[in-house]
mmCIF file of C-alpha atoms in Angstrom:
data_model
loop_
_atom_site.group_PDB
_atom_site.id
_atom_site.type_symbol
_atom_site.label_atom_id
_atom_site.label_comp_id
_atom_site.label_asym_id
_atom_site.label_seq_id
_atom_site.Cartn_x
_atom_site.Cartn_y
_atom_site.Cartn_z
ATOM 1 C CA MET A 411 21.838 36.977 68.701
ATOM 2 C CA THR A 412 19.031 36.422 65.967
ATOM 3 C CA VAL A 413 19.018 40.228 65.395
ATOM 4 C CA ALA A 414 22.842 40.266 64.838
ATOM 5 C CA VAL A 415 22.638 37.326 62.369
ATOM 6 C CA PHE A 416 19.745 39.251 60.554
ATOM 7 C CA ALA A 417 21.819 42.469 60.238
ATOM 8 C CA LEU A 418 25.179 40.540 59.393
ATOM 9 C CA LEU A 419 23.500 38.842 56.442
ATOM 10 C CA LEU A 420 21.516 42.045 55.341
ATOM 11 C CA LEU A 421 25.072 43.946 55.445
ATOM 12 C CA GLY A 422 26.750 41.224 53.661
ATOM 13 C CA ALA A 423 24.609 41.716 50.619
ATOM 14 C CA VAL A 424 22.879 38.301 50.739
ATOM 15 C CA PRO A 425 19.539 38.273 48.876
ATOM 16 C CA ILE A 426 16.808 39.342 51.016
ATOM 17 C CA ALA A 427 14.835 36.176 50.703
ATOM 18 C CA LEU A 428 17.747 34.165 51.895
ATOM 19 C CA VAL A 429 18.371 36.686 54.755
ATOM 20 C CA LEU A 430 14.799 36.014 55.867
ATOM 21 C CA ALA A 431 14.757 32.235 55.559
ATOM 22 C CA LEU A 432 18.148 31.781 57.063
ATOM 23 C CA THR A 433 17.370 34.092 60.017
ATOM 24 C CA ALA A 434 14.148 32.185 60.879
ATOM 25 C CA MET A 435 16.147 28.826 60.516
ATOM 26 C CA PHE A 436 18.855 30.201 62.980
ATOM 27 C CA TYR A 437 16.050 31.442 65.594
ATOM 28 C CA ILE A 438 14.619 27.876 65.453
ATOM 29 C CA LEU A 439 17.979 26.395 66.011
ATOM 30 C CA VAL A 440 19.114 28.654 69.059
ATOM 31 C CA SER A 441 15.805 28.596 70.666
ATOM 32 C CA GLY A 442 15.723 24.939 71.088
ATOM 33 C CA ASN A 443 12.475 24.364 69.463
ATOM 34 C CA THR A 444 13.771 22.223 66.727
ATOM 35 C CA VAL A 445 10.282 20.731 66.475
ATOM 36 C CA LEU A 446 9.413 24.017 64.596
ATOM 37 C CA PHE A 447 11.442 22.678 61.722
ATOM 38 C CA GLU A 448 8.789 20.338 60.800
ATOM 39 C CA SER A 449 6.434 23.211 60.385
ATOM 40 C CA TYR A 450 9.141 25.182 58.247
ATOM 41 C CA PRO A 451 7.974 23.845 54.890
ATOM 42 C CA GLN A 452 4.252 24.244 55.698
ATOM 43 C CA GLN A 453 4.967 27.947 56.531
ATOM 44 C CA LEU A 454 6.815 28.608 53.317
ATOM 45 C CA PHE A 455 3.859 27.139 51.288
ATOM 46 C CA ALA A 456 1.193 28.829 53.419
ATOM 47 C CA ALA A 457 2.598 32.323 52.766
ATOM 48 C CA ILE A 458 2.164 31.987 48.931
ATOM 49 C CA GLU A 459 -1.094 29.854 49.091
ATOM 50 C CA SER A 460 -3.343 32.783 47.983
ATOM 51 C CA TYR A 461 -5.144 33.235 44.743
ATOM 52 C CA GLY A 462 -4.688 36.981 44.839
ATOM 53 C CA LEU A 463 -0.945 36.555 44.310
ATOM 54 C CA LEU A 464 -1.620 35.206 40.687
ATOM 55 C CA ALA A 465 -2.122 38.960 39.983
ATOM 56 C CA ILE A 466 1.566 39.669 40.396
ATOM 57 C CA PRO A 467 3.049 37.733 37.403
ATOM 58 C CA LEU A 468 -0.055 38.559 35.209
ATOM 59 C CA PHE A 469 0.512 42.370 35.906
ATOM 60 C CA MET A 470 4.212 41.905 34.982
ATOM 61 C CA LEU A 471 3.143 40.076 31.877
ATOM 62 C CA ALA A 472 0.795 42.824 30.859
ATOM 63 C CA GLY A 473 3.697 45.407 31.336
ATOM 64 C CA GLU A 474 6.080 43.566 29.304
ATOM 65 C CA LEU A 475 3.666 42.970 26.457
ATOM 66 C CA MET A 476 2.655 46.523 26.514
ATOM 67 C CA ASN A 477 6.460 47.846 26.269
ATOM 68 C CA GLU A 478 7.304 45.195 23.495
ATOM 69 C CA GLY A 479 4.018 45.706 21.808
ATOM 70 C CA GLY A 480 4.099 49.585 21.217
ATOM 71 C CA VAL A 481 1.255 50.250 23.694
ATOM 72 C CA THR A 482 3.580 52.464 25.959
ATOM 73 C CA ARG A 483 4.634 54.706 23.008
ATOM 74 C CA ARG A 484 0.876 55.293 21.918
ATOM 75 C CA LEU A 485 0.036 56.237 25.410
ATOM 76 C CA ILE A 486 2.937 58.863 25.389
ATOM 77 C CA ASP A 487 1.501 60.148 22.179
ATOM 78 C CA LEU A 488 -1.973 60.527 23.792
ATOM 79 C CA ALA A 489 -0.429 62.319 26.931
ATOM 80 C CA ARG A 490 1.165 64.856 24.224
ATOM 81 C CA LEU A 491 -2.150 65.346 22.742
ATOM 82 C CA LEU A 492 -3.611 66.163 26.419
ATOM 83 C CA VAL A 493 -1.072 68.330 27.845
ATOM 84 C CA GLY A 494 1.942 68.892 25.234
ATOM 85 C CA GLY A 495 0.993 72.627 24.544
ATOM 86 C CA PHE A 496 1.783 73.914 28.135
ATOM 87 C CA ARG A 497 5.239 75.399 29.164
ATOM 88 C CA GLY A 498 7.247 72.533 30.302
ATOM 89 C CA GLY A 499 4.969 70.502 28.088
ATOM 90 C CA LEU A 500 7.126 67.303 27.856
ATOM 91 C CA ALA A 501 7.485 67.331 31.612
ATOM 92 C CA TYR A 502 3.606 67.113 31.913
ATOM 93 C CA ILE A 503 3.609 64.537 28.927
ATOM 94 C CA ASN A 504 6.122 62.521 31.091
ATOM 95 C CA LEU A 505 3.766 62.685 34.185
ATOM 96 C CA VAL A 506 0.655 62.077 32.485
ATOM 97 C CA ALA A 507 2.155 58.926 30.638
ATOM 98 C CA ASN A 508 3.520 57.659 34.106
ATOM 99 C CA MET A 509 -0.025 58.053 35.421
ATOM 100 C CA MET A 510 -1.431 55.922 32.565
ATOM 101 C CA MET A 511 1.357 53.412 32.889
ATOM 102 C CA ALA A 512 0.817 53.284 36.733
ATOM 103 C CA ALA A 513 -2.852 52.002 35.964
ATOM 104 C CA ILE A 514 -1.363 49.064 34.292
ATOM 105 C CA ILE A 515 2.213 47.896 35.381
ATOM 106 C CA GLY A 516 1.862 48.188 39.035
ATOM 107 C CA SER A 517 5.681 47.992 39.668
ATOM 108 C CA ALA A 518 7.610 51.457 40.346
ATOM 109 C CA ALA A 519 10.982 49.704 39.409
ATOM 110 C CA SER A 520 9.584 48.519 36.017
ATOM 111 C CA GLN A 521 7.859 51.797 35.205
ATOM 112 C CA ILE A 522 10.953 53.796 35.972
ATOM 113 C CA ALA A 523 13.061 51.574 33.634
ATOM 114 C CA ILE A 524 10.413 51.632 30.795
ATOM 115 C CA MET A 525 9.799 55.521 30.985
ATOM 116 C CA SER A 526 13.547 56.426 31.245
ATOM 117 C CA ARG A 527 14.163 54.736 27.901
ATOM 118 C CA ALA A 528 11.099 56.458 26.385
ATOM 119 C CA MET A 529 10.947 60.009 27.882
ATOM 120 C CA VAL A 530 14.474 61.241 29.026
ATOM 121 C CA PRO A 531 16.053 61.294 25.309
ATOM 122 C CA ALA A 532 12.998 63.147 24.113
ATOM 123 C CA MET A 533 13.147 65.624 26.788
ATOM 124 C CA GLU A 534 16.953 66.114 26.357
ATOM 125 C CA ARG A 535 16.530 66.928 22.607
ATOM 126 C CA GLU A 536 14.039 69.651 23.392
ATOM 127 C CA GLY A 537 16.442 71.381 25.831
ATOM 128 C CA TYR A 538 15.618 69.910 29.271
ATOM 129 C CA ASP A 539 18.174 69.508 31.882
ATOM 130 C CA LYS A 540 19.155 65.795 31.569
ATOM 131 C CA PRO A 541 19.139 65.248 35.548
ATOM 132 C CA TYR A 542 15.640 66.814 35.788
ATOM 133 C CA SER A 543 14.498 64.763 33.029
ATOM 134 C CA ALA A 544 15.456 61.508 34.679
ATOM 135 C CA ALA A 545 14.187 62.812 38.008
ATOM 136 C CA ILE A 546 10.674 63.582 36.776
ATOM 137 C CA THR A 547 10.576 60.090 35.141
ATOM 138 C CA ALA A 548 11.873 58.504 38.363
ATOM 139 C CA ALA A 549 9.154 60.675 40.539
ATOM 140 C CA GLY A 550 6.530 59.249 38.150
ATOM 141 C CA GLY A 551 7.436 55.851 39.289
ATOM 142 C CA LEU A 552 6.164 56.772 42.776
ATOM 143 C CA LEU A 553 2.609 56.755 41.325
ATOM 144 C CA SER A 554 2.777 53.078 40.632
ATOM 145 C CA PRO A 555 2.218 51.647 44.082
ATOM 146 C CA ILE A 556 -0.587 54.024 44.594
ATOM 147 C CA ILE A 557 -2.712 54.040 41.448
ATOM 148 C CA PRO A 558 -4.350 50.929 40.958
ATOM 149 C CA PRO A 559 -3.171 48.092 40.159
ATOM 150 C CA SER A 560 -0.437 47.880 42.633
ATOM 151 C CA MET A 561 1.771 44.976 43.423
ATOM 152 C CA LEU A 562 2.371 46.278 46.970
ATOM 153 C CA PHE A 563 -1.424 46.640 47.349
ATOM 154 C CA VAL A 564 -1.855 42.921 46.266
ATOM 155 C CA LEU A 565 0.764 41.914 48.755
ATOM 156 C CA PHE A 566 -0.934 44.032 51.510
ATOM 157 C CA GLY A 567 -4.383 42.749 50.819
ATOM 158 C CA VAL A 568 -3.130 39.214 51.186
ATOM 159 C CA MET A 569 -1.229 39.804 54.304
ATOM 160 C CA ALA A 570 -3.860 42.013 55.841
ATOM 161 C CA GLN A 571 -6.560 39.776 54.622
ATOM 162 C CA VAL A 572 -8.602 42.631 53.197
ATOM 163 C CA PRO A 573 -10.132 42.526 49.603
ATOM 164 C CA ILE A 574 -7.448 43.514 46.953
ATOM 165 C CA ALA A 575 -10.204 45.216 44.897
ATOM 166 C CA ASP A 576 -11.003 47.410 47.820
ATOM 167 C CA MET A 577 -7.311 48.369 48.487
ATOM 168 C CA PHE A 578 -7.133 49.333 44.676
ATOM 169 C CA ILE A 579 -10.142 51.504 45.174
ATOM 170 C CA ALA A 580 -8.692 53.056 48.238
ATOM 171 C CA GLY A 581 -5.604 54.125 46.295
ATOM 172 C CA ILE A 582 -7.457 56.056 43.516
ATOM 173 C CA LEU A 583 -7.882 59.392 45.341
ATOM 174 C CA PRO A 584 -4.436 59.326 46.954
ATOM 175 C CA GLY A 585 -2.846 58.416 43.574
ATOM 176 C CA LEU A 586 -4.693 61.498 42.008
ATOM 177 C CA LEU A 587 -3.592 63.619 44.890
ATOM 178 C CA LEU A 588 -0.040 62.745 44.553
ATOM 179 C CA GLY A 589 -0.217 63.258 40.850
ATOM 180 C CA GLY A 590 -1.819 66.745 41.399
ATOM 181 C CA THR A 591 0.972 67.801 43.731
ATOM 182 C CA PHE A 592 3.613 66.692 41.009
ATOM 183 C CA PHE A 593 1.605 68.705 38.510
ATOM 184 C CA LEU A 594 1.940 71.750 40.810
ATOM 185 C CA THR A 595 5.713 70.968 41.340
ATOM 186 C CA ILE A 596 6.424 70.895 37.593
ATOM 187 C CA ALA A 597 4.396 74.265 37.168
ATOM 188 C CA ILE A 598 6.408 75.998 39.782
ATOM 189 C CA MET A 599 9.662 74.760 38.685
ATOM 190 C CA GLY A 600 8.707 75.545 34.951
ATOM 191 C CA LEU A 601 8.095 79.104 35.857
ATOM 192 C CA VAL A 602 11.279 79.479 37.966
ATOM 193 C CA GLN A 603 13.522 77.806 35.306
ATOM 194 C CA GLN A 604 11.663 78.934 32.315
ATOM 195 C CA TYR A 605 11.346 75.591 30.601
ATOM 196 C CA PRO A 606 10.610 75.198 27.022
ATOM 197 C CA LYS A 607 7.141 76.139 25.955
ATOM 198 C CA GLY A 608 5.241 73.157 24.453
ATOM 199 C CA GLU A 609 3.618 72.954 21.128
ATOM 200 C CA TRP A 610 0.012 71.669 20.692
ATOM 201 C CA LEU A 611 -0.351 68.997 17.960
ATOM 202 C CA SER A 612 -1.840 69.694 14.727
ATOM 203 C CA ARG A 613 -5.240 68.543 13.845
ATOM 204 C CA GLN A 614 -4.043 65.705 11.791
ATOM 205 C CA GLU A 615 -1.450 64.716 14.397
ATOM 206 C CA ALA A 616 -3.928 64.986 17.205
ATOM 207 C CA MET A 617 -6.467 62.712 15.294
ATOM 208 C CA LYS A 618 -3.680 60.075 14.698
ATOM 209 C CA ALA A 619 -2.712 60.187 18.423
ATOM 210 C CA LEU A 620 -6.253 59.751 19.426
ATOM 211 C CA LYS A 621 -6.999 57.107 16.918
ATOM 212 C CA MET A 622 -4.004 55.009 18.075
ATOM 213 C CA GLY A 623 -3.998 55.992 21.744
ATOM 214 C CA LEU A 624 -7.624 55.133 22.556
ATOM 215 C CA PRO A 625 -7.376 51.366 22.136
ATOM 216 C CA ALA A 626 -4.271 51.459 24.177
ATOM 217 C CA MET A 627 -6.289 53.216 26.891
ATOM 218 C CA SER A 628 -8.589 50.097 27.015
ATOM 219 C CA ILE A 629 -6.014 48.412 29.127
ATOM 220 C CA PRO A 630 -6.265 50.420 32.183
ATOM 221 C CA LEU A 631 -10.100 50.774 31.627
ATOM 222 C CA ILE A 632 -10.211 46.959 31.653
ATOM 223 C CA ILE A 633 -8.315 46.817 35.000
ATOM 224 C CA ILE A 634 -9.910 49.590 36.901
ATOM 225 C CA GLY A 635 -13.264 49.435 35.259
ATOM 226 C CA GLY A 636 -13.572 45.655 35.934
ATOM 227 C CA ILE A 637 -12.739 45.947 39.429
ATOM 228 C CA LEU A 638 -14.892 48.978 40.372
ATOM 229 C CA LEU A 639 -17.894 47.478 38.600
ATOM 230 C CA GLY A 640 -17.461 44.271 40.118
ATOM 231 C CA LEU A 641 -17.092 42.424 36.893
ATOM 232 C CA ALA A 642 -13.805 40.954 37.651
ATOM 233 C CA THR A 643 -11.401 40.070 40.338
ATOM 234 C CA PRO A 644 -7.941 41.700 40.282
ATOM 235 C CA THR A 645 -6.459 38.621 39.140
ATOM 236 C CA GLU A 646 -9.039 38.304 36.250
ATOM 237 C CA SER A 647 -8.538 41.909 35.372
ATOM 238 C CA ALA A 648 -4.755 41.361 35.154
ATOM 239 C CA ALA A 649 -5.271 38.197 32.971
ATOM 240 C CA LEU A 650 -7.745 40.298 30.613
ATOM 241 C CA ALA A 651 -5.018 43.187 30.456
ATOM 242 C CA SER A 652 -2.397 40.944 29.403
ATOM 243 C CA LEU A 653 -4.611 39.343 26.619
ATOM 244 C CA ALA A 654 -5.634 42.918 25.488
ATOM 245 C CA ALA A 655 -1.949 44.024 25.469
ATOM 246 C CA LEU A 656 -1.066 40.865 23.443
ATOM 247 C CA LEU A 657 -3.846 41.395 20.895
ATOM 248 C CA LEU A 658 -3.032 45.281 20.583
ATOM 249 C CA GLY A 659 0.438 44.750 20.102
ATOM 250 C CA ARG A 660 0.470 41.844 17.729
ATOM 251 C CA TYR A 661 -2.726 42.791 15.404
ATOM 252 C CA LEU A 662 -3.368 46.521 15.868
ATOM 253 C CA TYR A 663 0.073 48.021 16.259
ATOM 254 C CA ARG A 664 2.051 45.213 14.778
ATOM 255 C CA ASP A 665 5.119 45.791 16.872
ATOM 256 C CA LEU A 666 4.863 42.617 18.716
ATOM 257 C CA LYS A 667 6.362 39.702 16.922
ATOM 258 C CA VAL A 668 5.575 36.029 17.832
ATOM 259 C CA THR A 669 9.430 35.456 18.211
ATOM 260 C CA MET A 670 9.511 37.848 21.162
ATOM 261 C CA LEU A 671 7.170 35.990 23.263
ATOM 262 C CA PRO A 672 9.536 33.343 24.726
ATOM 263 C CA GLU A 673 11.944 36.029 25.935
ATOM 264 C CA ILE A 674 9.021 38.065 27.381
ATOM 265 C CA LEU A 675 7.529 34.970 29.194
ATOM 266 C CA LYS A 676 10.993 34.195 30.424
ATOM 267 C CA ARG A 677 11.612 37.641 31.962
ATOM 268 C CA THR A 678 8.217 37.532 33.500
ATOM 269 C CA ALA A 679 8.844 34.076 35.013
ATOM 270 C CA ILE A 680 12.213 35.147 36.514
ATOM 271 C CA ASN A 681 10.903 38.507 38.016
ATOM 272 C CA ALA A 682 7.660 36.847 39.378
ATOM 273 C CA GLY A 683 9.501 33.909 40.820
ATOM 274 C CA LEU A 684 11.987 36.250 42.561
ATOM 275 C CA VAL A 685 8.921 38.039 44.173
ATOM 276 C CA ILE A 686 7.227 34.766 45.112
ATOM 277 C CA MET A 687 10.253 33.393 46.621
ATOM 278 C CA LEU A 688 10.694 36.550 48.835
ATOM 279 C CA ILE A 689 7.109 36.345 49.910
ATOM 280 C CA ALA A 690 7.481 32.689 50.993
ATOM 281 C CA ALA A 691 10.610 33.426 52.833
ATOM 282 C CA ALA A 692 9.006 36.460 54.557
ATOM 283 C CA GLY A 693 6.084 34.413 55.497
ATOM 284 C CA VAL A 694 8.369 32.014 57.605
ATOM 285 C CA PHE A 695 10.117 35.196 59.057
ATOM 286 C CA GLY A 696 6.712 36.782 59.933
ATOM 287 C CA TRP A 697 5.742 33.357 61.696
ATOM 288 C CA VAL A 698 8.783 33.757 63.850
ATOM 289 C CA VAL A 699 8.198 37.267 64.607
ATOM 290 C CA VAL A 700 4.578 36.648 65.826
ATOM 291 C CA TYR A 701 5.894 33.662 67.843
ATOM 292 C CA GLU A 702 8.339 35.945 69.609
ATOM 293 C CA GLN A 703 5.434 38.376 70.333
ATOM 294 C CA LEU A 704 7.003 41.168 68.769
ATOM 295 C CA PRO A 705 3.900 42.963 67.937
ATOM 296 C CA GLN A 706 2.938 43.119 71.425
ATOM 297 C CA MET A 707 6.262 44.512 72.546
ATOM 298 C CA ALA A 708 6.044 47.146 69.813
ATOM 299 C CA ALA A 709 2.537 48.075 70.678
ATOM 300 C CA ALA A 710 3.694 48.691 74.424
ATOM 301 C CA TRP A 711 6.380 50.857 73.379
ATOM 302 C CA ILE A 712 4.349 52.933 70.759
ATOM 303 C CA ALA A 713 1.607 53.360 73.406
ATOM 304 C CA ALA A 714 4.087 55.042 75.818
ATOM 305 C CA LEU A 715 4.894 57.516 72.922
ATOM 306 C CA THR A 716 1.320 58.412 71.880
ATOM 307 C CA THR A 717 -2.362 57.844 71.806
ATOM 308 C CA ASP A 718 -3.175 60.073 68.805
ATOM 309 C CA PRO A 719 -3.717 58.128 65.420
ATOM 310 C CA PHE A 720 -2.373 60.914 63.443
ATOM 311 C CA ILE A 721 0.975 61.168 65.540
ATOM 312 C CA PHE A 722 1.276 57.469 65.335
ATOM 313 C CA LEU A 723 1.112 57.534 61.559
ATOM 314 C CA LEU A 724 3.690 60.265 61.359
ATOM 315 C CA LEU A 725 5.985 58.251 63.540
ATOM 316 C CA LEU A 726 5.344 55.301 61.348
ATOM 317 C CA VAL A 727 6.212 57.433 58.205
ATOM 318 C CA GLY A 728 9.546 58.532 59.803
ATOM 319 C CA VAL A 729 10.563 54.940 60.665
ATOM 320 C CA LEU A 730 9.469 53.323 57.531
ATOM 321 C CA LEU A 731 11.460 56.114 55.356
ATOM 322 C CA LEU A 732 14.659 54.847 57.135
ATOM 323 C CA VAL A 733 13.666 51.267 56.576
ATOM 324 C CA GLY A 734 12.872 52.022 52.913
ATOM 325 C CA MET A 735 16.330 53.405 52.495
ATOM 326 C CA ILE A 736 17.990 50.058 53.295
ATOM 327 C CA ILE A 737 15.432 47.362 52.636
ATOM 328 C CA ASP A 738 13.498 46.578 49.423
ATOM 329 C CA GLY A 739 9.789 47.965 49.535
ATOM 330 C CA ILE A 740 8.251 44.335 49.101
ATOM 331 C CA ALA A 741 10.468 42.847 51.629
ATOM 332 C CA ALA A 742 10.046 45.820 54.098
ATOM 333 C CA LEU A 743 6.118 45.594 53.728
ATOM 334 C CA ILE A 744 6.286 41.827 54.484
ATOM 335 C CA LEU A 745 8.386 42.707 57.634
ATOM 336 C CA VAL A 746 6.388 45.438 58.932
ATOM 337 C CA VAL A 747 2.824 44.501 58.343
ATOM 338 C CA PRO A 748 2.652 41.605 60.795
ATOM 339 C CA ILE A 749 4.205 43.896 63.534
ATOM 340 C CA LEU A 750 2.357 47.128 62.959
ATOM 341 C CA LEU A 751 -0.961 46.432 61.387
ATOM 342 C CA PRO A 752 -2.510 44.736 64.567
ATOM 343 C CA ILE A 753 -1.295 48.015 66.452
ATOM 344 C CA ALA A 754 -2.799 50.369 64.114
ATOM 345 C CA THR A 755 -6.111 48.605 63.807
ATOM 346 C CA GLN A 756 -6.585 47.667 67.510
ATOM 347 C CA GLN A 757 -5.055 50.393 69.405
ATOM 348 C CA PHE A 758 -5.453 53.391 67.294
ATOM 349 C CA ASP A 759 -8.583 52.345 65.367
ATOM 350 C CA ILE A 760 -6.997 52.998 61.929
ATOM 351 C CA THR A 761 -8.443 51.188 59.119
ATOM 352 C CA PRO A 762 -6.534 48.715 57.012
ATOM 353 C CA TYR A 763 -6.961 50.853 54.019
ATOM 354 C CA GLN A 764 -5.522 54.049 55.200
ATOM 355 C CA PHE A 765 -2.605 52.068 56.845
ATOM 356 C CA GLY A 766 -1.809 50.156 53.758
ATOM 357 C CA VAL A 767 -1.963 53.290 51.393
ATOM 358 C CA VAL A 768 0.396 55.250 53.918
ATOM 359 C CA VAL A 769 3.004 52.130 54.356
ATOM 360 C CA CYS A 770 3.040 51.474 50.616
ATOM 361 C CA LEU A 771 3.713 55.055 49.572
ATOM 362 C CA THR A 772 6.228 55.435 52.301
ATOM 363 C CA LEU A 773 8.236 52.418 51.588
ATOM 364 C CA VAL A 774 8.442 53.028 47.827
ATOM 365 C CA LEU A 775 10.052 56.408 48.509
ATOM 366 C CA GLY A 776 13.068 54.263 49.624
ATOM 367 C CA LEU A 777 13.455 53.403 45.959
ATOM 368 C CA LEU A 778 14.532 56.964 45.240
ATOM 369 C CA THR A 779 16.753 57.686 48.403
ATOM 370 C CA PRO A 780 20.210 56.798 49.139
ATOM 371 C CA PRO A 781 21.979 54.641 50.148
ATOM 372 C CA VAL A 782 20.382 51.787 48.394
ATOM 373 C CA GLY A 783 17.716 53.639 46.162
ATOM 374 C CA ALA A 784 17.268 50.949 43.515
ATOM 375 C CA GLY A 785 15.125 53.271 41.510
ATOM 376 C CA LEU A 786 17.888 55.756 41.379
ATOM 377 C CA PHE A 787 20.293 53.414 40.118
ATOM 378 C CA ILE A 788 17.681 52.080 37.395
ATOM 379 C CA ALA A 789 17.228 55.723 36.255
ATOM 380 C CA SER A 790 20.970 56.134 36.327
ATOM 381 C CA SER A 791 21.718 53.100 34.284
ATOM 382 C CA MET A 792 19.145 53.932 31.600
ATOM 383 C CA THR A 793 20.152 57.552 31.327
ATOM 384 C CA GLY A 794 23.910 57.784 32.083
ATOM 385 C CA VAL A 795 23.215 60.501 34.807
ATOM 386 C CA PRO A 796 24.840 59.977 38.229
ATOM 387 C CA PRO A 797 22.520 58.836 40.836
ATOM 388 C CA MET A 798 23.217 61.438 43.264
ATOM 389 C CA ARG A 799 22.340 64.185 40.351
ATOM 390 C CA ILE A 800 19.199 62.615 39.926
ATOM 391 C CA PHE A 801 18.524 62.610 43.653
ATOM 392 C CA LEU A 802 19.250 66.384 44.038
ATOM 393 C CA ALA A 803 16.799 67.061 41.247
ATOM 394 C CA LEU A 804 14.205 64.645 42.770
ATOM 395 C CA LEU A 805 14.064 66.805 46.006
ATOM 396 C CA PRO A 806 11.090 68.756 45.219
ATOM 397 C CA PHE A 807 9.243 65.779 44.176
ATOM 398 C CA LEU A 808 10.222 63.860 47.341
ATOM 399 C CA LEU A 809 8.883 66.920 49.365
ATOM 400 C CA ALA A 810 5.570 66.975 47.453
ATOM 401 C CA SER A 811 5.301 63.177 48.351
ATOM 402 C CA LEU A 812 5.999 63.895 52.096
ATOM 403 C CA ILE A 813 3.210 66.600 51.884
ATOM 404 C CA THR A 814 0.833 63.945 50.448
ATOM 405 C CA LEU A 815 1.787 61.555 53.224
ATOM 406 C CA VAL A 816 1.008 63.918 55.878
ATOM 407 C CA LEU A 817 -2.485 64.637 54.329
ATOM 408 C CA LEU A 818 -3.277 61.050 53.816
ATOM 409 C CA ALA A 819 -2.326 60.461 57.557
ATOM 410 C CA TRP A 820 -4.368 63.402 58.748
ATOM 411 C CA GLN A 821 -7.516 62.892 56.741
ATOM 412 C CA PRO A 822 -8.702 59.206 56.662
ATOM 413 C CA TRP A 823 -11.520 60.026 54.137
ATOM 414 C CA LEU A 824 -8.777 60.525 51.195
ATOM 415 C CA THR A 825 -8.438 56.684 51.289
ATOM 416 C CA LEU A 826 -12.059 55.872 52.483
ATOM 417 C CA ALA A 827 -14.366 58.052 50.302
ATOM 418 C CA LEU A 828 -14.682 55.698 47.340
ATOM 419 C CA LEU A 829 -15.204 52.462 49.407
#
């Protein structure tokens, strides 16, 4: 009956945080263990009582300040300097800029929205097919949950009780691998469809792009360098990145006005509040899941299917692709980790880092796949291209993502080499 209530609320378009909280309350009511209601508020608070979660609003703030302060535009100009002269140059620029932004924003949905506004009109003006332009921009958003920092990695680290900094480091090689497969995809498509040949910047333009772009690159260097060198925690790195974005936008680029700050802080507070509320509600739901011993039942079922870690991860990818098509990535992560992480680590001897990277990348693919596909609708609303046309143009990139997932499931060293 509890499962029916969960499905009914979910299909009824009730916000996912309320779905989780109400389902947990219904379970307690029908189980007769009403004494659990006394622990309900404690479980809500316990789910968000983590220092690491402070990184989420701070990374959101850094992204907002970058976008409003002109840092994003300078990073795109720097990407043009690096790869703009190749055939399909703007497509490569789009991807490189996305990789730079992924090292700052940490949210696929935010990145798709920001880069769609910045890149799709420019690509269309130079003769690129608009659905393809929107598709490559949306595909670049898939780098966000893998290249550190990543909000999904922050959540996974808190839930799995592993260092968030180590999760970030584990995502570096997989992020570069995914970016490499996207580069190869663009190269093949560019040869087949004969995309416009790019032009290298003149010496004067290159010097200007370099001069203005290098300060912008200090933000990802602050985040990743601080964590890799052990100089700052992910939360401290996020705070430093926000400060750097504020100073660059206000005093160097002069695009950020003081009058913009209240609206920026308001958007950050609302978006972060939604995520934190979801985490709290999911904490209660996970408490009920563990109380019902669902992980043990799932483990027994999976053990009957395979004893091979690689096959287990492939099965996991297949199931999570379906889950991610229906449920938001953050909510899905909170739902599946308490059930499947103990099985992966105890029964199949899979490290939390490999498990976390595979799960996070798989779930974020749901952003770009029907029927929900929030990323598709974001890209569509920003560009005016119908979601299904973007999805069809995305298929080569989704195939590249699946190939990357198979490699990550097959070769654990891809996530463990830098740890």
